[in-house]
Amino acid sequence: QQQVKQSPQSLIVQKGGISIINCAYENTAFDYFPWYQQFPGKGPALLIAIRPDVSEKKEGRFTISFNKSAKQFSLHIMDSQPGDSATYFCAASWGRREQNFVFGPGTRLSVLP
Amino acid sequence: NAGVTQTPKFQVLKTGQSMTLQCAQDMNHEYMSWYRQDPGMGLRLIHYSVGAGITDQGEVPNGYNVSRSTTEDFPLRLLSAAPSQTSVYFCASRSDYGYTFGSGTRLTVV
């Protein structure tokens, strides 16, 4: 119930292409869905987040698409750049309890020049 | 710069040794957490604190202790290190908008 599934585990995209990472959840109580970006040797950093009252949120080249009925959400990176190469974690949470904040296992994205 | 500061960045321990990972934040966040990151496992919650003097266990608390005497500091203690504790450890503080993570401590237990 508390798990967030994430796919693919790794992704290779050519420069200028679209990167798509998918996440799925079971717990319908989740009400906050952030994405974190982590570069090697660094801690994860909040990239973009969405709440279930909207179906899409866009910030620059990064877009979250949210499908409440399917309990799925995805990150789209348009015009992918080599500098986007990182590990991406989706997450889901509800309320303020730390146990209710769950991370997906991560996707390692490589953008080829 | 404001944020979460972790020390040390790297550490090698022998089995059975103890040590403390330090964490400090200057954002006045009430919520602080310790996570460990292992390949393919994502981030797993070890211990967390909702304010000074209040701590609780997360998903994988065994072998670790924490205390929170001030809002700023949240150290993680390994009582008797085991090879299974080889991992990258992240301290984080949380606002309503999400987590701010430190840069991590890479711990190897031999």
CSV table of C-alpha atoms in Angstrom, one decimal:
chain,number,residue,atom,x,y,z
A,1,GLN,CA,0.0,0.0,0.0
A,2,GLN,CA,2.9,2.4,0.8
A,3,GLN,CA,5.0,1.4,-2.2
A,4,VAL,CA,5.7,3.5,-5.2
A,5,LYS,CA,6.7,1.6,-8.3
A,6,GLN,CA,9.0,3.3,-10.8
A,7,SER,CA,10.0,2.4,-14.3
A,8,PRO,CA,12.3,2.1,-16.2
A,9,GLN,CA,15.2,1.4,-14.0
A,10,SER,CA,17.6,3.1,-16.5
A,11,LEU,CA,17.0,5.1,-19.6
A,12,ILE,CA,19.2,6.3,-22.4
A,13,VAL,CA,18.1,9.1,-24.6
A,14,GLN,CA,19.7,11.1,-27.4
A,15,LYS,CA,20.2,14.8,-26.9
A,16,GLY,CA,17.0,16.7,-27.9
A,17,GLY,CA,14.8,13.7,-27.3
A,18,ILE,CA,12.0,13.2,-24.8
A,19,SER,CA,12.7,11.3,-21.6
A,20,ILE,CA,9.7,9.7,-19.9
A,21,ILE,CA,9.7,8.1,-16.4
A,22,ASN,CA,6.6,6.5,-15.0
A,23,CYS,CA,5.5,5.9,-11.4
A,24,ALA,CA,2.5,4.1,-10.0
A,25,TYR,CA,1.0,3.9,-6.5
A,26,GLU,CA,-1.7,2.1,-4.7
A,27,ASN,CA,-2.5,4.2,-1.6
A,28,THR,CA,-5.3,6.6,-2.6
A,29,ALA,CA,-4.6,8.7,0.4
A,30,PHE,CA,-1.4,10.1,-1.2
A,31,ASP,CA,-2.0,13.8,-2.0
A,32,TYR,CA,1.5,15.1,-2.9
A,33,PHE,CA,3.7,13.8,-5.7
A,34,PRO,CA,7.2,15.3,-6.0
A,35,TRP,CA,10.1,14.4,-8.3
A,36,TYR,CA,13.6,14.6,-7.1
A,37,GLN,CA,16.8,14.8,-9.2
A,38,GLN,CA,20.1,13.5,-8.0
A,39,PHE,CA,23.5,14.1,-9.5
A,40,PRO,CA,26.4,11.8,-8.6
A,41,GLY,CA,27.9,12.6,-5.3
A,42,LYS,CA,25.0,14.9,-4.3
A,43,GLY,CA,21.8,14.6,-2.4
A,44,PRO,CA,18.5,14.5,-4.1
A,45,ALA,CA,17.0,17.9,-4.9
A,46,LEU,CA,13.3,18.7,-5.4
A,47,LEU,CA,12.6,19.2,-9.1
A,48,ILE,CA,8.9,19.5,-9.5
A,49,ALA,CA,5.8,18.4,-7.7
A,50,ILE,CA,2.1,18.1,-8.3
A,51,ARG,CA,-1.1,17.6,-6.2
A,52,PRO,CA,-3.9,15.4,-7.5
A,53,ASP,CA,-6.3,18.3,-8.2
A,54,VAL,CA,-4.5,19.0,-11.5
A,55,SER,CA,-3.6,16.6,-14.3
A,56,GLU,CA,-0.5,18.3,-15.5
A,57,LYS,CA,2.2,20.7,-14.2
A,58,LYS,CA,4.9,22.2,-16.4
A,59,GLU,CA,8.1,24.0,-15.3
A,60,GLY,CA,10.4,24.8,-18.2
A,61,ARG,CA,11.3,21.5,-19.9
A,62,PHE,CA,9.9,19.4,-17.1
A,63,THR,CA,6.3,18.3,-17.0
A,64,ILE,CA,4.4,16.0,-14.6
A,65,SER,CA,1.4,14.2,-16.0
A,66,PHE,CA,-1.0,12.8,-13.4
A,67,ASN,CA,-3.7,10.2,-13.9
A,68,LYS,CA,-5.7,9.9,-10.7
A,69,SER,CA,-8.0,7.2,-11.9
A,70,ALA,CA,-5.1,5.0,-13.0
A,71,LYS,CA,-3.0,6.0,-9.9
A,72,GLN,CA,-0.1,6.8,-12.1
A,73,PHE,CA,2.1,9.8,-12.7
A,74,SER,CA,5.0,10.5,-15.0
A,75,LEU,CA,7.8,12.9,-15.6
A,76,HIS,CA,8.5,14.1,-19.1
A,77,ILE,CA,11.7,15.9,-19.9
A,78,MET,CA,11.5,17.7,-23.3
A,79,ASP,CA,14.5,18.5,-25.4
A,80,SER,CA,16.7,16.4,-23.1
A,81,GLN,CA,20.2,17.6,-22.5
A,82,PRO,CA,23.4,15.9,-21.3
A,83,GLY,CA,23.2,18.0,-18.2
A,84,ASP,CA,19.9,16.2,-17.4
A,85,SER,CA,21.9,13.0,-16.9
A,86,ALA,CA,21.1,12.1,-13.3
A,87,THR,CA,19.0,9.7,-11.2
A,88,TYR,CA,15.3,10.7,-10.8
A,89,PHE,CA,13.1,9.6,-7.9
A,90,CYS,CA,9.4,9.9,-7.8
A,91,ALA,CA,7.8,10.1,-4.4
A,92,ALA,CA,4.4,10.2,-2.8
A,93,SER,CA,3.1,11.4,0.5
A,94,TRP,CA,0.1,12.2,2.6
A,95,GLY,CA,-0.2,14.1,5.8
A,96,ARG,CA,2.9,15.2,7.7
A,97,ARG,CA,4.1,11.9,9.1
A,98,GLU,CA,7.5,10.9,7.8
A,99,GLN,CA,6.4,7.3,7.4
A,100,ASN,CA,3.9,8.5,4.9
A,101,PHE,CA,6.6,9.9,2.5
A,102,VAL,CA,7.6,7.2,0.1
A,103,PHE,CA,10.3,7.2,-2.6
A,104,GLY,CA,10.4,5.1,-5.7
A,105,PRO,CA,13.5,3.1,-6.4
A,106,GLY,CA,14.9,5.6,-8.9
A,107,THR,CA,15.6,5.9,-12.7
A,108,ARG,CA,19.1,6.5,-14.0
A,109,LEU,CA,18.9,8.8,-17.0
A,110,SER,CA,21.8,9.1,-19.5
A,111,VAL,CA,21.4,11.7,-22.2
A,112,LEU,CA,23.9,11.1,-25.0
A,113,PRO,CA,25.4,14.2,-26.8
B,1,ASN,CA,24.3,29.1,1.8
B,2,ALA,CA,21.3,27.8,3.7
B,3,GLY,CA,20.8,24.1,3.7
B,4,VAL,CA,21.7,20.8,5.3
B,5,THR,CA,25.3,20.1,6.2
B,6,GLN,CA,26.6,16.6,6.7
B,7,THR,CA,29.9,15.4,8.0
B,8,PRO,CA,32.0,13.4,7.2
B,9,LYS,CA,31.6,12.9,3.5
B,10,PHE,CA,33.4,9.5,3.5
B,11,GLN,CA,34.1,7.0,6.3
B,12,VAL,CA,35.5,3.5,6.5
B,13,LEU,CA,34.8,1.6,9.7
B,14,LYS,CA,35.8,-1.8,10.9
B,15,THR,CA,33.0,-4.2,12.0
B,16,GLY,CA,32.0,-3.5,15.6
B,17,GLN,CA,33.2,0.1,15.7
B,18,SER,CA,30.8,2.9,16.5
B,19,MET,CA,30.6,6.4,15.0
B,20,THR,CA,28.3,9.4,14.7
B,21,LEU,CA,27.3,11.0,11.5
B,22,GLN,CA,26.7,14.7,12.0
B,23,CYS,CA,23.8,16.7,10.4
B,24,ALA,CA,22.9,20.4,10.8
B,25,GLN,CA,20.4,22.6,9.1
B,26,ASP,CA,19.9,26.3,9.3
B,27,MET,CA,16.4,26.6,7.8
B,28,ASN,CA,14.6,26.3,11.1
B,29,HIS,CA,12.7,23.2,9.9
B,30,GLU,CA,11.0,21.2,12.5
B,31,TYR,CA,11.1,17.9,10.6
B,32,MET,CA,14.4,16.1,10.1
B,33,SER,CA,15.2,12.6,8.8
B,34,TRP,CA,17.9,10.2,8.1
B,35,TYR,CA,17.8,8.0,5.0
B,36,ARG,CA,20.0,5.4,3.6
B,37,GLN,CA,20.4,4.9,-0.1
B,38,ASP,CA,21.3,1.5,-1.6
B,39,PRO,CA,21.4,0.5,-5.3
B,40,GLY,CA,18.0,-0.4,-6.6
B,41,MET,CA,16.4,0.3,-3.2
B,42,GLY,CA,15.7,4.0,-3.4
B,43,LEU,CA,15.8,6.0,-0.2
B,44,ARG,CA,14.8,4.2,3.0
B,45,LEU,CA,13.9,6.1,6.2
B,46,ILE,CA,16.0,5.2,9.2
B,47,HIS,CA,14.9,7.6,11.9
B,48,TYR,CA,13.1,11.0,11.9
B,49,SER,CA,12.3,13.8,14.3
B,50,VAL,CA,9.4,16.2,14.3
B,51,GLY,CA,11.0,18.7,16.7
B,52,ALA,CA,13.6,19.1,19.4
B,53,GLY,CA,13.4,16.2,21.9
B,54,ILE,CA,11.1,14.1,19.7
B,55,THR,CA,12.4,11.2,17.6
B,56,ASP,CA,10.8,8.1,16.1
B,57,GLN,CA,11.8,5.1,14.0
B,58,GLY,CA,11.4,4.7,10.3
B,59,GLU,CA,11.5,1.7,8.0
B,60,VAL,CA,15.0,0.4,8.9
B,61,PRO,CA,16.0,1.7,12.4
B,62,ASN,CA,17.9,-1.4,13.7
B,63,GLY,CA,21.5,-0.6,14.5
B,64,TYR,CA,21.1,3.1,14.6
B,65,ASN,CA,20.3,5.7,17.3
B,66,VAL,CA,19.3,9.4,17.0
B,67,SER,CA,18.8,12.3,19.3
B,68,ARG,CA,17.5,15.8,18.7
B,69,SER,CA,18.6,18.2,21.4
B,70,THR,CA,18.3,21.3,19.2
B,71,THR,CA,16.3,22.3,16.1
B,72,GLU,CA,19.5,22.6,14.1
B,73,ASP,CA,21.3,19.3,14.9
B,74,PHE,CA,20.2,15.7,14.3
B,75,PRO,CA,23.1,13.2,14.6
B,76,LEU,CA,22.9,9.6,13.7
B,77,ARG,CA,24.8,7.0,15.7
B,78,LEU,CA,25.9,3.6,14.6
B,79,LEU,CA,26.3,1.5,17.7
B,80,SER,CA,28.3,-1.4,16.4
B,81,ALA,CA,28.9,-1.2,12.7
B,82,ALA,CA,28.1,-4.2,10.5
B,83,PRO,CA,28.9,-4.7,6.8
B,84,SER,CA,25.2,-4.5,6.0
B,85,GLN,CA,25.4,-0.9,7.1
B,86,THR,CA,27.6,-0.1,4.1
B,87,SER,CA,25.6,2.6,2.3
B,88,VAL,CA,25.2,6.2,1.5
B,89,TYR,CA,23.5,8.1,4.2
B,90,PHE,CA,21.5,11.3,3.7
B,91,CYS,CA,20.2,13.7,6.3
B,92,ALA,CA,17.2,15.8,5.2
B,93,SER,CA,15.0,18.5,6.7
B,94,ARG,CA,11.5,19.1,5.5
B,95,SER,CA,9.2,22.0,4.9
B,96,ASP,CA,5.6,21.9,3.6
B,97,TYR,CA,7.1,21.9,0.1
B,98,GLY,CA,9.4,18.9,0.4
B,99,TYR,CA,12.8,17.8,1.5
B,100,THR,CA,16.2,19.5,1.5
B,101,PHE,CA,18.9,16.9,1.5
B,102,GLY,CA,22.5,17.1,2.6
B,103,SER,CA,25.2,15.9,0.2
B,104,GLY,CA,25.5,12.5,1.9
B,105,THR,CA,28.0,10.4,3.8
B,106,ARG,CA,29.4,7.3,2.0
B,107,LEU,CA,30.1,4.7,4.7
B,108,THR,CA,32.0,1.5,4.2
B,109,VAL,CA,32.1,-1.1,6.9
B,110,VAL,CA,34.8,-3.8,6.4
